[in-house]
Coordinates of C-alpha atoms in Angstrom, one line a residue:
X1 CA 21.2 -8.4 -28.0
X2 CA 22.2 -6.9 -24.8
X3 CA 24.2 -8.5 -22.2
X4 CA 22.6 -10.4 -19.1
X5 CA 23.9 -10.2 -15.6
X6 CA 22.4 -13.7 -13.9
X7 CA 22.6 -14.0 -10.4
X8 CA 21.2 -17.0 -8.8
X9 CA 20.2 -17.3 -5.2
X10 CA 17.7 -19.6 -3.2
X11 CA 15.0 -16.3 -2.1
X12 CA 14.8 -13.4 -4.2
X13 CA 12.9 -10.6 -2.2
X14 CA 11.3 -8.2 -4.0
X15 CA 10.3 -4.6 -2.4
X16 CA 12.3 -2.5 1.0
X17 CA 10.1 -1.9 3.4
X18 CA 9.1 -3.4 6.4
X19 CA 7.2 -6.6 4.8
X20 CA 10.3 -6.8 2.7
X21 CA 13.0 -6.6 5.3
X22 CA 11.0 -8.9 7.8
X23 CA 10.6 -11.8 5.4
X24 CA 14.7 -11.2 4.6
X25 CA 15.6 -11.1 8.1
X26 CA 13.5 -14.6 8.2
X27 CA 14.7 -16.0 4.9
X28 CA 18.6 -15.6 6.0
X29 CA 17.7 -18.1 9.1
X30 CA 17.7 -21.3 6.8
X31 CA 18.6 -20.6 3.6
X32 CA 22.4 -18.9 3.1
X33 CA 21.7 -17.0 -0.6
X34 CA 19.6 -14.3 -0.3
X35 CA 18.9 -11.3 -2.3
X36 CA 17.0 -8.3 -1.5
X37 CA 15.7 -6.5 -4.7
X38 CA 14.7 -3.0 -4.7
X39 CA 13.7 -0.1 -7.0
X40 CA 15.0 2.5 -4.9
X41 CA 16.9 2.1 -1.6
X42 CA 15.8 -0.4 0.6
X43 CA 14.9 1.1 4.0
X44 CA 15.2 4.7 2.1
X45 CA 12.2 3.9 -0.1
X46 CA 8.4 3.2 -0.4
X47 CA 5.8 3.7 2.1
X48 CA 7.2 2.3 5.2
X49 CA 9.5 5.3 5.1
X50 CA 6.8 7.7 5.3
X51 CA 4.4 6.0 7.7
X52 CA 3.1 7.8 11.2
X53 CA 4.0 4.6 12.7
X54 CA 0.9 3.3 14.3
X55 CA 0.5 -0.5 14.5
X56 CA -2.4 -2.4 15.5
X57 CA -2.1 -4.8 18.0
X58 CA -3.3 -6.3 21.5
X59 CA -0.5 -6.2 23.7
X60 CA -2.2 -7.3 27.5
X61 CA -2.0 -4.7 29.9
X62 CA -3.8 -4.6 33.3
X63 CA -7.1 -3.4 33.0
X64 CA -7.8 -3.5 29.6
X65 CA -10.9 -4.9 28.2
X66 CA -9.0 -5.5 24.5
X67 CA -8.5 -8.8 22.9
X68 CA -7.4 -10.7 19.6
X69 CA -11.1 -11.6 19.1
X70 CA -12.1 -7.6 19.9
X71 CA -10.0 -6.5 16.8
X72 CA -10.8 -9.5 14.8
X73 CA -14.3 -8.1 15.4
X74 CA -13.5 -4.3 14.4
X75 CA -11.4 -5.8 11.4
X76 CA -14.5 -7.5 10.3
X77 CA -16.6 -4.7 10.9
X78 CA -14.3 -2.4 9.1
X79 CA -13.9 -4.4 6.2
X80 CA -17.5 -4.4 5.6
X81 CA -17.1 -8.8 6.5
X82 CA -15.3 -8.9 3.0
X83 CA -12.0 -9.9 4.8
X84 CA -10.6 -13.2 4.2
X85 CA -11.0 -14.4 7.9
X86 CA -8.4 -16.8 8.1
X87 CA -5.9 -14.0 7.3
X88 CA -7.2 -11.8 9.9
X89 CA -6.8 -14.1 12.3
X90 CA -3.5 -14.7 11.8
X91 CA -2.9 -11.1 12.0
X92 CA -4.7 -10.8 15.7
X93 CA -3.4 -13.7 16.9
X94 CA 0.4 -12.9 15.8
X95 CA 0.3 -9.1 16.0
X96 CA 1.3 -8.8 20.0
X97 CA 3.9 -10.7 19.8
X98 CA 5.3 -8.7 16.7
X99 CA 5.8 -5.7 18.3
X100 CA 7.9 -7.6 20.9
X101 CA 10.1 -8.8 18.5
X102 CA 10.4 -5.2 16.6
X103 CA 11.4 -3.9 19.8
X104 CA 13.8 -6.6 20.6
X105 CA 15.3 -5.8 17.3
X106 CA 15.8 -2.1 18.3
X107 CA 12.2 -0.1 16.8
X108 CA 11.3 2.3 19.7
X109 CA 8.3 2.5 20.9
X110 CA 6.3 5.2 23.0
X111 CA 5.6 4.2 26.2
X112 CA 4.3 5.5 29.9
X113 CA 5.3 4.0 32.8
X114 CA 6.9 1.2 31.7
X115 CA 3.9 -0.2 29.2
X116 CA 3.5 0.7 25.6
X117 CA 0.6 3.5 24.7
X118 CA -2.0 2.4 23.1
X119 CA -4.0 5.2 21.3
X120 CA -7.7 5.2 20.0
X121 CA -8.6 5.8 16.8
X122 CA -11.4 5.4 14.6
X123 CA -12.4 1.8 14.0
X124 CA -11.5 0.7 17.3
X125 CA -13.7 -0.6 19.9
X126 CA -10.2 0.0 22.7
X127 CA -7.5 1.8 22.5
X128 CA -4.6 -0.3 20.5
X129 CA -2.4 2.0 18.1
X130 CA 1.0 1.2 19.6
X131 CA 3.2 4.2 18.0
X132 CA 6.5 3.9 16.9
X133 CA 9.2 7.3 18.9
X134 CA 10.2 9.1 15.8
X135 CA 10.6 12.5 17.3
X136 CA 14.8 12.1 16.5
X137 CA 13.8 11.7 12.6
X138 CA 12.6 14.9 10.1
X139 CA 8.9 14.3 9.6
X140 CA 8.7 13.4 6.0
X141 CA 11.0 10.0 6.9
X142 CA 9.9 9.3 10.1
X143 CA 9.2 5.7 9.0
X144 CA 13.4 5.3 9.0
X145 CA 12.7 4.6 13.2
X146 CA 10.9 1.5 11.5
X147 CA 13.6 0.8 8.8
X148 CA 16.6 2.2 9.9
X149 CA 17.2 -1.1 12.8
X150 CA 15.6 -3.5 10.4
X151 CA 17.9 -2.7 7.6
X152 CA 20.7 -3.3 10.1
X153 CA 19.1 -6.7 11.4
X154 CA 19.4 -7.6 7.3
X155 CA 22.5 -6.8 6.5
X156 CA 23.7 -8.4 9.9
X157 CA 21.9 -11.4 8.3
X158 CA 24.3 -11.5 5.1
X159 CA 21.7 -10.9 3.0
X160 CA 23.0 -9.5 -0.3
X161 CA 21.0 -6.3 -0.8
X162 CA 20.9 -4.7 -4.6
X163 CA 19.5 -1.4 -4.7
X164 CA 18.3 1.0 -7.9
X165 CA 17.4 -2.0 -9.8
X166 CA 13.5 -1.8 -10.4
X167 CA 12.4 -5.5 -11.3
X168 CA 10.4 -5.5 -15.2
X169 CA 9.2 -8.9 -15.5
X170 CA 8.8 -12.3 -13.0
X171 CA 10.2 -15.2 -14.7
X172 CA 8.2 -18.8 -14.9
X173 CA 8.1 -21.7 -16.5
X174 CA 5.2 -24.6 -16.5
X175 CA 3.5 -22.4 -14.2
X176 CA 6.1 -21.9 -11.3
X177 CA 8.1 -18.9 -10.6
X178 CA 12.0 -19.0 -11.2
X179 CA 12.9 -15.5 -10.8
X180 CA 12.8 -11.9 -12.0
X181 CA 14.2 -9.7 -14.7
X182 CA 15.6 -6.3 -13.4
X183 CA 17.1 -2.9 -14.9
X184 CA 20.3 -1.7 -13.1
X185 CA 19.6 1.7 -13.7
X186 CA 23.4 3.0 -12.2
X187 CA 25.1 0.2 -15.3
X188 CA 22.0 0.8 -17.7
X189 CA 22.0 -3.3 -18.0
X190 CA 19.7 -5.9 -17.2
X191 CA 20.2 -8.2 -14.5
X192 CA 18.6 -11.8 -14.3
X193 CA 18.1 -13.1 -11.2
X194 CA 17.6 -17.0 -10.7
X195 CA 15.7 -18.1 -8.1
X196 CA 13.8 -21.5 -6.1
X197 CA 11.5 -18.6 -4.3
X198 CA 10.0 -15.3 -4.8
X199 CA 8.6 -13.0 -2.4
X200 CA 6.7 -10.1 -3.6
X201 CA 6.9 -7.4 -1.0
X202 CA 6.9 -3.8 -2.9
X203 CA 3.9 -2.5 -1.7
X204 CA 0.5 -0.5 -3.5
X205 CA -0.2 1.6 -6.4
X206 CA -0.6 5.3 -4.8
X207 CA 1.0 6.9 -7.5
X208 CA -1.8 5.8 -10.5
X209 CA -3.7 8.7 -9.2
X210 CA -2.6 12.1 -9.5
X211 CA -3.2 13.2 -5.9
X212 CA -1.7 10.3 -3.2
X213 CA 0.6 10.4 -0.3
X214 CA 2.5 7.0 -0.9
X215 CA 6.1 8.1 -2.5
X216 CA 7.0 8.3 -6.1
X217 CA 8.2 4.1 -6.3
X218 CA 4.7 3.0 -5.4
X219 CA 3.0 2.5 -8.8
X220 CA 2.0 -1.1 -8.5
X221 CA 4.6 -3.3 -9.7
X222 CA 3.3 -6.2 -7.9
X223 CA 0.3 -6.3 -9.1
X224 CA 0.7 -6.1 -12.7
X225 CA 4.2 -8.1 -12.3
X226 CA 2.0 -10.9 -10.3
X227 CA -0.8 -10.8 -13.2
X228 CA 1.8 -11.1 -15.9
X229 CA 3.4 -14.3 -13.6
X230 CA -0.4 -16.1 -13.6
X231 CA -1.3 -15.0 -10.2
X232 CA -4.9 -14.0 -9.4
X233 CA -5.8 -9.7 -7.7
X234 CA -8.4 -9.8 -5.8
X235 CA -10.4 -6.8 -3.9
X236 CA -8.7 -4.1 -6.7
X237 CA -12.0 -1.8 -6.6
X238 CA -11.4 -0.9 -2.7
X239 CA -8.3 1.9 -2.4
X240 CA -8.5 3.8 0.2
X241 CA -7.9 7.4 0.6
X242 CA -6.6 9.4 3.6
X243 CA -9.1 11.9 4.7
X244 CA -6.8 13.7 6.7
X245 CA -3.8 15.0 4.3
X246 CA -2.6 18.4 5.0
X247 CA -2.6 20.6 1.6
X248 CA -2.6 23.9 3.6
X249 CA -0.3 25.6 4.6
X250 CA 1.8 22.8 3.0
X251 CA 1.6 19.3 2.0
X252 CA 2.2 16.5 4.5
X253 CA 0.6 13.5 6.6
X254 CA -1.7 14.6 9.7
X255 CA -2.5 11.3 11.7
X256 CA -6.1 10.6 12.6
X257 CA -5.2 10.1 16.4
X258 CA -6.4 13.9 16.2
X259 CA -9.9 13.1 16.3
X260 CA -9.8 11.1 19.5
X261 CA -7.9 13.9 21.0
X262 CA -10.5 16.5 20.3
X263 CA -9.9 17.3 16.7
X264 CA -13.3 18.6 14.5
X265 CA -14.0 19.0 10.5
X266 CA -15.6 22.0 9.1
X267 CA -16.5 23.6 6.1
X268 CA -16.0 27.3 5.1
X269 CA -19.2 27.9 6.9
X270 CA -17.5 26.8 10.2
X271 CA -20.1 24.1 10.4
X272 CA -19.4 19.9 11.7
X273 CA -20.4 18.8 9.0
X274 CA -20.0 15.2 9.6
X275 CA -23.4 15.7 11.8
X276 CA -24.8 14.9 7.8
X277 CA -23.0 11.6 7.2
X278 CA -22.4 9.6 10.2
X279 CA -24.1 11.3 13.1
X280 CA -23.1 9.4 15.4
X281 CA -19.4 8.9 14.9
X282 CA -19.0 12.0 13.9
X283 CA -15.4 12.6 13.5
X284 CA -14.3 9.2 14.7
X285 CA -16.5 8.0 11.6
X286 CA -13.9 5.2 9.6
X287 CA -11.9 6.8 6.6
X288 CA -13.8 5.6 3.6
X289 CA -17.0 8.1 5.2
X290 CA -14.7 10.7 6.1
X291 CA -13.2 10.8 2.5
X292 CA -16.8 10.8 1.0
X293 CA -18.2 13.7 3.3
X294 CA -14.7 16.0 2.5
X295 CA -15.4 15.4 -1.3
X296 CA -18.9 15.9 -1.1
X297 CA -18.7 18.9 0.8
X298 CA -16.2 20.7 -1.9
X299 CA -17.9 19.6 -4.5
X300 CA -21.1 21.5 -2.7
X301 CA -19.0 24.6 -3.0
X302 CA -19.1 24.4 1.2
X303 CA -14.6 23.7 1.0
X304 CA -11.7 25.6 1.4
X305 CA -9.0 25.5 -1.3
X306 CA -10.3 22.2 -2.2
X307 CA -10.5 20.8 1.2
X308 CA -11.7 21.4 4.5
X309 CA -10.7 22.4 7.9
X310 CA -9.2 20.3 10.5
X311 CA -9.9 22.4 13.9
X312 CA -7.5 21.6 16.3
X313 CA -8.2 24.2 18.8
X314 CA -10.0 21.8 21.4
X315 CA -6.7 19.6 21.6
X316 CA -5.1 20.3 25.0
X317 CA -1.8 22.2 24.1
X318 CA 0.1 20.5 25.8
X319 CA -0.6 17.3 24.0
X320 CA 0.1 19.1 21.2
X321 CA 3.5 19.7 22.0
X322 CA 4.3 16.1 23.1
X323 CA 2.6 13.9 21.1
X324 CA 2.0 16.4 18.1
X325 CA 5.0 18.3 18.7
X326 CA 6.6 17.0 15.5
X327 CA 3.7 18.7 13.3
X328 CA 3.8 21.3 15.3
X329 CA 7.7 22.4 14.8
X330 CA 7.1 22.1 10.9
X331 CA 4.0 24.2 10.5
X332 CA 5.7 27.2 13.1
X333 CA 7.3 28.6 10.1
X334 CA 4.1 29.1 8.0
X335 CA 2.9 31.3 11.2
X336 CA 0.7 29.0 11.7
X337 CA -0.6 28.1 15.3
X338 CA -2.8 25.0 16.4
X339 CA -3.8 26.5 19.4
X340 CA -5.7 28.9 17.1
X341 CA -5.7 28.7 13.6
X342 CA -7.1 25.9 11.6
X343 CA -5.3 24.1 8.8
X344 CA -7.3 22.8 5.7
X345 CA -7.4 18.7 4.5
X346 CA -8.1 17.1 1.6
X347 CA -8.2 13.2 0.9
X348 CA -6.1 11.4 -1.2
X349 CA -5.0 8.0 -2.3
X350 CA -3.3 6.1 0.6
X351 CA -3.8 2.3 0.5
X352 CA -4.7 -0.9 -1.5
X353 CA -6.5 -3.2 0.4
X354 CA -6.9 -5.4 -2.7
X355 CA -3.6 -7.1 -4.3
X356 CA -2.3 -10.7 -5.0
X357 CA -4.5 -13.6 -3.4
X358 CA -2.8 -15.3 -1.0
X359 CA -3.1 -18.3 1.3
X360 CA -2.4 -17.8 5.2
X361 CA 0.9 -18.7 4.4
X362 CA 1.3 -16.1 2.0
X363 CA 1.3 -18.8 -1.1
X364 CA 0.0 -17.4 -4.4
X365 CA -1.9 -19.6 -6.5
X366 CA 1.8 -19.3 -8.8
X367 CA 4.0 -22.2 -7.6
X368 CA 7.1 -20.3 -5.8
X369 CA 5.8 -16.4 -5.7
X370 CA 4.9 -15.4 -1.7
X371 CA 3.4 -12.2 -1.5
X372 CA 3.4 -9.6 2.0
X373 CA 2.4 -6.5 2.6
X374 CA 0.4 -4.2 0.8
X375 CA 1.0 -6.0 -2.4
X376 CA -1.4 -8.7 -1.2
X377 CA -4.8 -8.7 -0.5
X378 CA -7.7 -9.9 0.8
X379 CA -6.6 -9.2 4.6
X380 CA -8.6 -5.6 5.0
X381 CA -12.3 -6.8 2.8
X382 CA -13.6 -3.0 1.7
X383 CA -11.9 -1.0 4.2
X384 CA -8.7 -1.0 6.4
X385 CA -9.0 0.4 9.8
X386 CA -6.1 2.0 11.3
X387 CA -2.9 0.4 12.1
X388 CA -3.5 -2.7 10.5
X389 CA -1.5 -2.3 7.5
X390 CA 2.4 -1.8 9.6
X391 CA 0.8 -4.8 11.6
X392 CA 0.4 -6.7 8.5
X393 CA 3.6 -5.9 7.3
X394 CA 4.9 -6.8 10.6
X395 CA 3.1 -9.9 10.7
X396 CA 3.2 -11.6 7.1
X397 CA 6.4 -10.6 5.9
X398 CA 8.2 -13.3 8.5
X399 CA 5.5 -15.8 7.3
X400 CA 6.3 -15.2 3.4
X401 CA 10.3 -15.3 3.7
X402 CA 10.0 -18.9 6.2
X403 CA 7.6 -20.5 3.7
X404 CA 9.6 -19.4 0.8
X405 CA 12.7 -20.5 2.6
X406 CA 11.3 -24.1 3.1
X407 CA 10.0 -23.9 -0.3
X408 CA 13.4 -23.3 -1.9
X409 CA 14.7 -26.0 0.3
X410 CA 12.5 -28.2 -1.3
X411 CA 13.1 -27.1 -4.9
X412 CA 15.7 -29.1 -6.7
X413 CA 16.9 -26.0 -8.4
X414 CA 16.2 -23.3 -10.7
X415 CA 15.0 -22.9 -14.2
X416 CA 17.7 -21.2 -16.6
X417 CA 17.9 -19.4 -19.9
X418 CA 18.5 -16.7 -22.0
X419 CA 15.3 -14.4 -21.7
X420 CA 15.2 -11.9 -24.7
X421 CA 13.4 -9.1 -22.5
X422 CA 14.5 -6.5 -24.8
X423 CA 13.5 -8.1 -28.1
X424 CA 10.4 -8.1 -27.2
X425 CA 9.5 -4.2 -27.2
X426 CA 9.9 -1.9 -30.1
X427 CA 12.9 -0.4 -30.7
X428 CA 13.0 3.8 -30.6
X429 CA 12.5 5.5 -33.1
X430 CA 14.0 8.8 -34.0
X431 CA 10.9 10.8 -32.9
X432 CA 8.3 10.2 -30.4
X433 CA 5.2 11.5 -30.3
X434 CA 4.3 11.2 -26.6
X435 CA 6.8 10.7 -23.4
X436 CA 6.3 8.1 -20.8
X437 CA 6.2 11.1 -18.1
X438 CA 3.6 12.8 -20.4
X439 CA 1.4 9.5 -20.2
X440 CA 1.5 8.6 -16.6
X441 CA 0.4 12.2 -15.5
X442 CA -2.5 11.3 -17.9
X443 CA -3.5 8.3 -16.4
X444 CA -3.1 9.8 -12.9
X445 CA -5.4 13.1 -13.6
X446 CA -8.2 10.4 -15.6
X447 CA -8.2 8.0 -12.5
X448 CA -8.5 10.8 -10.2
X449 CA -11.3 12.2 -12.1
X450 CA -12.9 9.1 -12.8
X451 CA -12.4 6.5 -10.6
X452 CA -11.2 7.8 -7.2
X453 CA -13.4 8.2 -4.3
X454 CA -16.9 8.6 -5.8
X455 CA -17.8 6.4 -9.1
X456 CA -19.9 5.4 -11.3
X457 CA -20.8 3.4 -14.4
X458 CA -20.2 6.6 -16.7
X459 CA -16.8 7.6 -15.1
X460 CA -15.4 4.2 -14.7
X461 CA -16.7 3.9 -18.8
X462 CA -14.6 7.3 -19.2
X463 CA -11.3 5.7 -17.5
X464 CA -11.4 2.3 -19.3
X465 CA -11.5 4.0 -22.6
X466 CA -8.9 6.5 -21.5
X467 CA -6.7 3.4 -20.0
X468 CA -7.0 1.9 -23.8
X469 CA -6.1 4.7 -25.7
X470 CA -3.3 5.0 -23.1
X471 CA -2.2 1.2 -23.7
X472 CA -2.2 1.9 -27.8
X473 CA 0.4 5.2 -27.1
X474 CA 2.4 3.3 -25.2
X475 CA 2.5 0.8 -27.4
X476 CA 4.6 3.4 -29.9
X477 CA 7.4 4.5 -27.6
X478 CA 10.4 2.6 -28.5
X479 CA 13.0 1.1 -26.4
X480 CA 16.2 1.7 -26.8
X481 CA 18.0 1.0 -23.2
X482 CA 18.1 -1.3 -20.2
X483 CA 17.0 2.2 -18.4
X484 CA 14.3 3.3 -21.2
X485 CA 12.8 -0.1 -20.5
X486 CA 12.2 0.4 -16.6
X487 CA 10.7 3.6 -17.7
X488 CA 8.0 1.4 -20.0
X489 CA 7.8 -1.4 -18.0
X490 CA 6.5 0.6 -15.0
X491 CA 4.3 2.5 -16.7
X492 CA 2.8 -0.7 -18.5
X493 CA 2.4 -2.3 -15.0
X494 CA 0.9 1.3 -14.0
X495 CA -1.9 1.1 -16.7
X496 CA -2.7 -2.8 -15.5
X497 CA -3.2 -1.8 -12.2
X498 CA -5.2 0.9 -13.2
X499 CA -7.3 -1.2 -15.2
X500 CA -7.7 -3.8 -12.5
X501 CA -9.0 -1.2 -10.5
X502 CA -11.6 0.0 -12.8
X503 CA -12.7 -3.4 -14.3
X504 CA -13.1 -4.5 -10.8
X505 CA -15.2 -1.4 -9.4
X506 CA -17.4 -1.5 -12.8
X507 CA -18.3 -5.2 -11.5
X508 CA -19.3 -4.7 -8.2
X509 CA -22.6 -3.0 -8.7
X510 CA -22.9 -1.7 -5.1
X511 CA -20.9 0.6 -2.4
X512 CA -19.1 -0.8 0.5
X513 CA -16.4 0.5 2.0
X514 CA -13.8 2.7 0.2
X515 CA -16.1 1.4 -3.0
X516 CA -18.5 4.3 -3.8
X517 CA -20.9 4.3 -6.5
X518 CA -22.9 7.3 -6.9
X519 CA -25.2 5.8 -9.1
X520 CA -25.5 3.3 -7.0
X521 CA -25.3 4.2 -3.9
X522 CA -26.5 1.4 -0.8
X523 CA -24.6 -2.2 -0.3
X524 CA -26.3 -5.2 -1.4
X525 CA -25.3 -8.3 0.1
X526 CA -25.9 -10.3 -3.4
X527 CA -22.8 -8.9 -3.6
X528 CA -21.6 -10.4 -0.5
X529 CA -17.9 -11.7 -1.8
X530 CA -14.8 -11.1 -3.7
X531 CA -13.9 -9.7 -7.1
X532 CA -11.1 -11.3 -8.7
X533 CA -9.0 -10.5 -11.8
X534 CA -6.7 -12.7 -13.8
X535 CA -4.9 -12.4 -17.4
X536 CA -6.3 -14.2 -19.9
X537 CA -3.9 -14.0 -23.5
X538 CA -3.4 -9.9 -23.4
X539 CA -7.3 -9.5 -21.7
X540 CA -8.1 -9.1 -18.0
X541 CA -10.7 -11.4 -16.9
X542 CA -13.1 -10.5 -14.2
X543 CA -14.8 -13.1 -12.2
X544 CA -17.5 -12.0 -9.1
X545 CA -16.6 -15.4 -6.4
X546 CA -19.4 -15.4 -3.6
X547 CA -18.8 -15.7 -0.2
X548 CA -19.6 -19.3 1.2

């Protein structure tokens, strides 16, 4: 039996990104133990680090018309009025004064004359993206102008922060949450941390499709650690995929503030084509109909190297040199010129507005696990508008690491005990028929295939079986090693998620949202409500709750 590290501590935070950091930050006010957990490098990891930096929120400002109840309204509307409403409101009500703070704590923000801009994007019934200045970072990372102060304002806060130590398995006992198991991968040893709280703040599940833009630690651990723990997923069949990611004449994030600013889709043929799917929007049409149109046009043979054209020619220049003029420095040396030349999209996996179901104070329904960030859901209902997911990190993250500081001040003390992780997986044997690296690209390219953007009862038939031969392979790869069992662990948690997912969009016999079934393709409000998902013994149970 291999050696176990324990380290105890009052909050255990899971994840290093902005939900994550925030809740530390908050955590370190009134408890003095605790421990920020992270698979990579926390502030140097996960999807925070590669975000444009838009947050939504109503900040007053003379002469706007915008309000909390305004973007409660577009939330709603967004969300296709699947949105748990008390969570919304929290985020409307809270959201304004967020960004205060973040600035106080040293995240620049773009502003004229004195007042922050606020752009207008598609969702939004006024103008309230409030953009993060991250011209001084490289473009790929220019979420560090988010993370870079925060991590400071943590480890200012004497939180102890552990990096390169993915987390395999949440501890409980009698129903409550006293910890996690981790890998160390630099000592190749396990690590058991004890803990009165757990927050769960380590994002989506980008990476169980084979085309995404979230970086390569976002495979859903805290979804499939949280069903493992007990907890209940809800809203798992609505992910969202980014209509606007550059794949020509490289790879990287365009922001939809184009669109607003004069920027047009169109096909090989030169054509707007969005005139066929939302008419009137056009290109301010919300993501999930963008996404749909892109596919549907490629798949008419009416794309361009799988994609289509984002036109950028109608932009004034010189907003393309200020406000774009990041995009614009990287794509000068591919020739490539915005004032003329188009570049070609594609959509691709970008957000999980389903996850753990939590309370407005970020409880589970697992005694001691708090969940913020993308790792919960039930905030964004079938769709998330723009902005809305930095502003939920901004705002819950502070709520989950108060509530689990009170919590663990409450909580006598931890549960303890020798916890045989490693006895309970096979050991290696001298050969192996399949690799773990082998198997995830498999379940990425089936899930894209299958049960991406446009679905049905057939395809998502096609993936469940592919998800169970998957299980049964994995099932024969030994482990030998503290680091060989991160490797299977987050695969395993890749292939729950995954089936989560599909069991969940197989249920829900309509399309809303980012939910598309092209065998059935209108909304039915019978189906009005949420879709939740639990572990029952090794099964996944699926249970349709109605709204009220």
């Amino acid at each position: 039996m291999m050696r176990v590290e324990r380290r105890k501590c009052s909050v255990l935070i899971i994840g290093g990104g902005i939900a994550a950091l925030l809740a530390a930050r908050e955590a370190a006010k009134s408890v003095d133990d605790v421990v920020v957990v992270c698979k990579r490098k926390v502030g140097r990891s996960g999807n925070t680090l590669v975000a444009n930096g838009g947050f939504a929120a109503v900040i007053p400002s003379p002469g706007s018309e915008d309000s909390p109840d305004v973007h409660f309204r577009d939330t709603l509307a967004g969300g296709r009025f699947l949105n748990d409403e008390s969570l919304v409101r929290v985020l409307v009500e809270k959201a304004g004064e967020g960004i205060l703070e973040l600035e106080r704590l040293g995240v620049p923000f773009v502003k004229m004359d004195g007042q922050f801009f606020k752009d207008m994007v598609p969702g939004y019934s006024y103008g309230r993206s409030v953009t993060v200045f991250n011209d001084n970072y490289p473009y790929a990372i220019r979420g560090k102008a988010i993370l870079d102060p925060l991590r400071q304002q943590v480890q200012a806060s004497q939180a102890i922060i552990v990096e390169s130590t993915p987390i395999v398995k949440l501890l409980t006992k009698n129903g409550t949450v006293y910890g996690a198991m981790g890998v160390d991968l630099g000592q190749d040893s396990l690590v058991q941390f004890e803990a009165k709280a757990v927050v769960l703040a380590c994002g989506g599940a980008g990476r169980i499709y084979a085309q995404t833009n979230n970086t390569s630690d976002v495979t859903g651990d805290a979804y499939g650690l949280a069903l493992d723990a007990g907890a209940t997923l809800r809203d798992m069949e609505f992910v969202q995929f980014f209509s606007t990611f550059v794949i020509w004449p490289l790879r990287c994030h365009a922001p939809s503030t184009f669109f607003p600013d004069g920027g047009l889709l169109r096909n090989r043929s030169g054509e707007r084509f969005m005139v066929h799917y939302d008419p009137q929007r056009m290109e301010m049409a919300t993501r999930d109909v963008m996404a749909r149109a892109i596919i549907t046009e490629v798949g008419k043979g009416n794309g361009v190297k799988d994609g289509v054209y984002l036109d950028l020619t109608k932009v004034d220049p010189g907003l393309l040199n200020t406000k774009y003029g990041t995009l614009v420095k990287l794509l000068r040396p591919q020739q490539i010129d915005l004032t003329k030349d188009f570049i070609v999209i594609s959509p691709t996996a970008h957000f999980f507005m389903g996850g753990v179901k939590i309370d407005v104070r970020t409880r589970s329904d697992v005694a001691g696990l708090f969940v913020a960030g993308e790792a919960a859901g039930g905030l964004h209902g079938a769709n998330r508008i723009p902005g809305n997911a930095l502003s939920e990190g901004m705002v819950f993250g502070p709520i989950a690491g108060r509530e689990a500081a009170a919590y663990a001040r409450e909580s006598a003390g931890t549960a303890s005990g020798g916890t045989k992780v490693m006895d309970t997986y096979p050991k290696r044997e001298p050969e192996v028929r399949e690799s773990v690296p082998e198997l995830r690209n498999a379940l990425q390219q089936i899930m894209w295939a299958e049960a991406s953007i446009v679905r049905s009862a057939s395809s998502l038939q096609k993936a469940l079986d592919r998800i169970a031969e998957l299980k049964t392979a994995i099932s024969q790869v030994g482990v030998g090693t503290p680091r060989e069992l991160a490797e299977f662990r987050e695969f395993e948690l890749m292939l729950d998620t995954a089936e989560a997912v599909v069991r969940s969009a197989r249920t829900r016999e309509e399309s809303r949202g980012a939910h598309y079934r092209e065998d059935i393709p209108t909304s039915d409000d019978r189906w009005l409500g949420r879709v939740e998902v639990r572990r029952k013994s090794s099964a996944l149970d699926i249970e349709f709750c109605p709204a009220r």
